[in-house]
Coordinates of C-alpha atoms in Angstrom, one line a residue:
X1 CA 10.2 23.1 108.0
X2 CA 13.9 24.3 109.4
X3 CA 12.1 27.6 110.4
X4 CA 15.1 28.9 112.5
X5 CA 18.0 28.5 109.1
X6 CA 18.7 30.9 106.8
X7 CA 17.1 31.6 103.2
X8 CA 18.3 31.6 100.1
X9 CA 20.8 33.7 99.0
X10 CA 22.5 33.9 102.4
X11 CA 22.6 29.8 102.5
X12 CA 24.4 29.9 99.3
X13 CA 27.2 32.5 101.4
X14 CA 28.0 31.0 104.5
X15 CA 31.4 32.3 104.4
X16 CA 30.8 35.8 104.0
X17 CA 27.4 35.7 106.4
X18 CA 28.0 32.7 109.2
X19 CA 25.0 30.6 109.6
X20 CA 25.4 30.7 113.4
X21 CA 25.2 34.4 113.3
X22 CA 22.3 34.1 110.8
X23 CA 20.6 31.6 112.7
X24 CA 20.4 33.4 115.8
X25 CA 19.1 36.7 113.8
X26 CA 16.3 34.6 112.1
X27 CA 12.8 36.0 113.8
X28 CA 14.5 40.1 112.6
X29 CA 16.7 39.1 109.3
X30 CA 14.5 37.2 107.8
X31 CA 11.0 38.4 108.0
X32 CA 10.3 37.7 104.4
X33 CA 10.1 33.9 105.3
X34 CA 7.2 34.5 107.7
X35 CA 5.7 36.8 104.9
X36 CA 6.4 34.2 102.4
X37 CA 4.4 31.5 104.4
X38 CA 1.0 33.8 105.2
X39 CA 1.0 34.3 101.3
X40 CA 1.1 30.8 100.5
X41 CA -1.7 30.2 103.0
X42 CA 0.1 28.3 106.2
X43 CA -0.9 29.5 109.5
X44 CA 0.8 27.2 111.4
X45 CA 4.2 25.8 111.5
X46 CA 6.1 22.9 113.2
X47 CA 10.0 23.8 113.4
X48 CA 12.2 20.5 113.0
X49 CA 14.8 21.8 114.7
X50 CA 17.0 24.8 116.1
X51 CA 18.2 26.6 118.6
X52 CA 15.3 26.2 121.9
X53 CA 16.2 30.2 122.6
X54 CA 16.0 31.5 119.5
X55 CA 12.4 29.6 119.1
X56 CA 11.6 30.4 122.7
X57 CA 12.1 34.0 121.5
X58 CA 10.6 34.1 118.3
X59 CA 7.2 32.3 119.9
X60 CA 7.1 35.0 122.9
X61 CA 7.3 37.8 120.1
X62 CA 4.3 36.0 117.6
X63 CA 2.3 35.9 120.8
X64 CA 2.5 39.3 121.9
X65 CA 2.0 40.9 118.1
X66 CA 5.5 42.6 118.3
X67 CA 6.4 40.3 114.8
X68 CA 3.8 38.6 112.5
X69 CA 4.0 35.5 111.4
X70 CA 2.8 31.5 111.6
X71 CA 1.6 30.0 115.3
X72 CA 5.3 28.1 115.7
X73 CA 5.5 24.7 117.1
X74 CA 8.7 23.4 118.0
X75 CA 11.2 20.8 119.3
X76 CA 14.7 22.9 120.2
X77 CA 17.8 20.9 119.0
X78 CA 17.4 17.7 117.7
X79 CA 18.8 14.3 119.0
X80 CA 21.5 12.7 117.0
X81 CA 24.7 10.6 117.2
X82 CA 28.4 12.2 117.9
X83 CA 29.2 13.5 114.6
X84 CA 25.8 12.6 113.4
X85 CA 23.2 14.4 110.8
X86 CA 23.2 17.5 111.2
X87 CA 26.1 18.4 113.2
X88 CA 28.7 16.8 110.8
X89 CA 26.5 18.0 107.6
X90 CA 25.3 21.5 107.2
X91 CA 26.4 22.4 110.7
X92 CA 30.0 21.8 110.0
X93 CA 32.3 24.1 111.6
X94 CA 29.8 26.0 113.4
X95 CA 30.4 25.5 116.8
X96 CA 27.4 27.7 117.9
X97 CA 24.8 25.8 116.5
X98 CA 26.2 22.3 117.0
X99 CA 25.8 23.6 120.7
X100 CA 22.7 25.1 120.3
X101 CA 20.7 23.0 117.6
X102 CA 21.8 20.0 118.2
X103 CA 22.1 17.4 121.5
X104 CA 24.5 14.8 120.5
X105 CA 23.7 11.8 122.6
X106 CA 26.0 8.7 123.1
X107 CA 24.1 6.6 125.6
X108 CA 20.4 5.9 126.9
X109 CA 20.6 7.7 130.2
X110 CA 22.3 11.5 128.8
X111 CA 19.5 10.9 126.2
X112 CA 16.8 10.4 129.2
X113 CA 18.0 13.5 131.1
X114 CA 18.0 15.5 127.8
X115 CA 14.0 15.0 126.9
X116 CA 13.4 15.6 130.4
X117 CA 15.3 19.1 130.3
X118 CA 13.5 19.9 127.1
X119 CA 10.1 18.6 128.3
X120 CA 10.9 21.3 131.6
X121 CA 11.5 24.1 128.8
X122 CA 8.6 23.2 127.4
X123 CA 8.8 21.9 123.5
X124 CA 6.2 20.2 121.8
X125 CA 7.5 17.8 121.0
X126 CA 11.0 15.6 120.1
X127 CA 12.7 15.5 116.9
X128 CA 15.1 12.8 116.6
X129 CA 17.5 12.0 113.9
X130 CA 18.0 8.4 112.9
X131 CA 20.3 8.1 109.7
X132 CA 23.5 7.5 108.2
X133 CA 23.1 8.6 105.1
X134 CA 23.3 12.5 103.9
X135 CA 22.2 13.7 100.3
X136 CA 24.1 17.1 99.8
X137 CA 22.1 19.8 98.2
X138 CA 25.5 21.1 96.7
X139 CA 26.9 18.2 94.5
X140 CA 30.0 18.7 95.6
X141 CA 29.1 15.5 98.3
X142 CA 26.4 13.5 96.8
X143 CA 26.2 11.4 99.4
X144 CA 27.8 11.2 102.7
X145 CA 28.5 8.6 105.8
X146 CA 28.2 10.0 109.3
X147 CA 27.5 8.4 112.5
X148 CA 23.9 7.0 113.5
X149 CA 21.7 7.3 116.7
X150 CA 22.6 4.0 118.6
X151 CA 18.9 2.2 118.1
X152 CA 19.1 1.7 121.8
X153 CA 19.5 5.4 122.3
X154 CA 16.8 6.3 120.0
X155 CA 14.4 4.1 121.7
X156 CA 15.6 5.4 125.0
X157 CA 14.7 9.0 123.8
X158 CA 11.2 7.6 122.6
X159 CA 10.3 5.8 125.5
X160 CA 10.9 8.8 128.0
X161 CA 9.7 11.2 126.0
X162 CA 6.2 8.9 125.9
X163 CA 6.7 9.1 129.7
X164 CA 6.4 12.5 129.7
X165 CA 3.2 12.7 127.6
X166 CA 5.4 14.3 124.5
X167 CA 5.4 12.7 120.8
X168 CA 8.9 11.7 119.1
X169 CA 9.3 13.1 115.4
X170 CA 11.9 11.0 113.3
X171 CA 13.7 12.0 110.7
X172 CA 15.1 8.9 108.4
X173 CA 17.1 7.8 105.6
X174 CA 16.3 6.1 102.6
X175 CA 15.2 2.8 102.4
X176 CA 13.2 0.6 104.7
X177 CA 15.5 -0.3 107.4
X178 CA 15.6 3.1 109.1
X179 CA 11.9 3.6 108.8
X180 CA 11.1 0.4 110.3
X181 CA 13.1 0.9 113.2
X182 CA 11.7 4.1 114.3
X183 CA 8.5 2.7 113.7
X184 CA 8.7 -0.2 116.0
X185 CA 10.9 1.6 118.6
X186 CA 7.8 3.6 119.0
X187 CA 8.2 7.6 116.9
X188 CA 4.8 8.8 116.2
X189 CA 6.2 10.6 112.8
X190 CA 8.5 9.2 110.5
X191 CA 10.3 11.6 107.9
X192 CA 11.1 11.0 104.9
X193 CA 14.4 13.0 103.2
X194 CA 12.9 16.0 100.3
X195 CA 14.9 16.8 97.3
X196 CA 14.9 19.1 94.4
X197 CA 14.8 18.0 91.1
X198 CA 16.6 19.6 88.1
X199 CA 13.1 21.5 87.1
X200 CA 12.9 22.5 90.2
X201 CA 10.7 20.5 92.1
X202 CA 10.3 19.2 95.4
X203 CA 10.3 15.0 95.3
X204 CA 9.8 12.9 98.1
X205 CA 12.2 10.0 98.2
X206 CA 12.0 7.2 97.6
X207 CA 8.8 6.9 96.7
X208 CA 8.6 3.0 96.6
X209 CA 8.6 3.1 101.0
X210 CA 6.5 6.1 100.8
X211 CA 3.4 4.4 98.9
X212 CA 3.9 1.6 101.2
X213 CA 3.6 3.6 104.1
X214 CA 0.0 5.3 103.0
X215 CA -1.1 1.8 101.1
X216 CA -0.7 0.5 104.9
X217 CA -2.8 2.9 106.4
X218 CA -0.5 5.4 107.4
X219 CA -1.8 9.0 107.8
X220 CA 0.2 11.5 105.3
X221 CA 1.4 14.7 106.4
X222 CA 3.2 17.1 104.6
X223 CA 6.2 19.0 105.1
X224 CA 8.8 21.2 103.2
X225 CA 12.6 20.8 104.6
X226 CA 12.7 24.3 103.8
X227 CA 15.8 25.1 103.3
X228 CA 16.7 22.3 102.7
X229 CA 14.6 21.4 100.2
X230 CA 16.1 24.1 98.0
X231 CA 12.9 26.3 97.4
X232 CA 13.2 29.9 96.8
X233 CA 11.0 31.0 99.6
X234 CA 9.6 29.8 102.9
X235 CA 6.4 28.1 102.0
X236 CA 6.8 27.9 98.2
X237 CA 7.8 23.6 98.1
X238 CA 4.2 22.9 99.7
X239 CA 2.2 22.9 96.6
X240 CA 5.1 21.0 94.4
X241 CA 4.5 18.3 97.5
X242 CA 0.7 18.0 97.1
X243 CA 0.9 17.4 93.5
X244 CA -0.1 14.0 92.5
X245 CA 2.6 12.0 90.9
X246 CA 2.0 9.5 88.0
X247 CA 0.3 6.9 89.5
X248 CA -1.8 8.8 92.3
X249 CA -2.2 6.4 95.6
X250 CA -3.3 9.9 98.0
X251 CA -6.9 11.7 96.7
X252 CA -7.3 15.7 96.8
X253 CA -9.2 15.0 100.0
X254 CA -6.5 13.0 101.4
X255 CA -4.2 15.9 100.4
X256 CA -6.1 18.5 102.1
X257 CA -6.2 16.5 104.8
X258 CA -2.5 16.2 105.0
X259 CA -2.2 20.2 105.5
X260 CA -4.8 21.0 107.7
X261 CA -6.7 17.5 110.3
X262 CA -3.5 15.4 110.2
X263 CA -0.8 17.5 111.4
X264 CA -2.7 19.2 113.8
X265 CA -4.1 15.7 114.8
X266 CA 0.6 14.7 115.3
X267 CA 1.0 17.7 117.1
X268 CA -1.9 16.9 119.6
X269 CA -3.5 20.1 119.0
X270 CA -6.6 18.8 116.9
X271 CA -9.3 20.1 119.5
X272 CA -8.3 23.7 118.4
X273 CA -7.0 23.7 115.0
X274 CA -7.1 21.7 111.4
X275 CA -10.8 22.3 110.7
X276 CA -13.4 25.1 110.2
X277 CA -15.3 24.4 112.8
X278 CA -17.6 26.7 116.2
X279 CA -15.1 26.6 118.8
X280 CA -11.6 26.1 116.5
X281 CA -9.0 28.7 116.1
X282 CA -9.8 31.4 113.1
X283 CA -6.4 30.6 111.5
X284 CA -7.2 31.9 107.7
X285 CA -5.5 33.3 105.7

């Protein structure tokens, strides 16, 4: 989930509210998302992207009790092109959080010194953004060109982070090409784009790569995009995820799995948490 960006109605009001200003304000403004996420039953969160000093802050204050909410995982900004995804997309015009949120990268050794400052600040891990194609929530831009991650650069960022015992989280386009890429340049997580339908729901697309990936063996994890996605609240678009779709291909074990072993497993953190277990972390809800 975007944990660090702004819920609905604010998103919707940029002009009148700033989404840099917002942004920054998250852990205090918007309590309600944390709320929002205990009640749907998630205890733990990974953060896909945002501002390393805002999450910095909000994990020092959800360790020391002074704010409740999920144990946060995060990444600090996210790698992408020069006028790539996000920082020509919903970031447009806001300086703050094209500086903060995102590291624009235009060659393999500024990437390298990048993951190693953000390794030194201690993330979790390395979100990435390899596409070229955005789908506008708004309709007013169904679907718009910006600049890619040189694949050189993105295998760069991969390989170093590796170095330095982190994982790479990719986020990719639709169709095959993208996800193949990432794959064989080495990103432990591939992401596909979430949508909402006209009813409401939250669809994975496209589906067609997606049942390819699990038919192949591919552990499932699932995620939200929140806000992205277009939910009302934080946590809400996990459940429309987990439904099974017309012609199931993932079991109700498989999707229990995908919300509690699996991610913990991608994050590295599966000696202490995804399973009920002597020794594990109590994280129930």
């Amino acid at each position: 989930t975007h944990f660090m960006e702004s819920p609905k109605p604010y998103a919707d009001n940029i002009e009148r509210y700033g989404r840099g200003r917002l942004e920054a304000e998250a852990m205090s403004a918007f309590a309600g998302s944390r709320r929002h996420l205990l009640l749907n039953g998630i205890a733990t969160i990974s953060d896909m992207g945002g501002s390393l000093a805002a999450c910095r802050g909000l994990r020092r204050a959800l360790d020391n009790g002074s704010i409740i909410g999920p144990e946060l995982y995060f990444s600090g900004p996210q790698i992408t092109a020069p006028g790539g995804q996000p920082a020509a997309t919903r970031y447009r015009g806001e300086h703050d959080l094209i500086d903060q949120a995102t590291f624009q990268a235009a060659d393999a050794e500024a990437v390298r010194e990048e993951v190693a400052a953000l390794a030194k600040d201690g993330v979790d891990y390395i979100s990435i953004v390899y596409e070229d194609e955005v789908a506008e929530n708004s309709g007013q831009l169904p679907h718009l060109r910006v600049a890619r991650l040189k694949p050189e650069v993105a295998q760069a960022a991969i390989a170093e982070a590796h170095r330095l015992g982190l994982k790479v989280f990719a986020g990719v386009g639709p169709g095959n090409v993208d996800l193949e890429r990432m794959v064989r340049a080495g990103a432990d997580d591939v992401q596909m784009d979430v949508k909402v339908s006209d009813t409401g729901l939250c669809m994975v697309i496209p589906s067609r790569e997606y049942d390819i990936a699990w038919q192949s063996g591919a552990p499932w994890v699932a995620g939200t995009d929140f806000p992205v996605s277009g939910g009302k609240h934080c946590g809400d678009d996990i459940f429309t995820e987990l439904r099974p779709r017309k012609d199931p291909v993932i079991s109700r074990l498989s999707a229990l799995e995908a919300v509690t072993y699996e991610p913990a497993l991608l994050l590295g953190k599966d000696a202490m948490l995804g399973r009920i277990a002597p020794g594990y972390r109590a994280n129930l809800v």
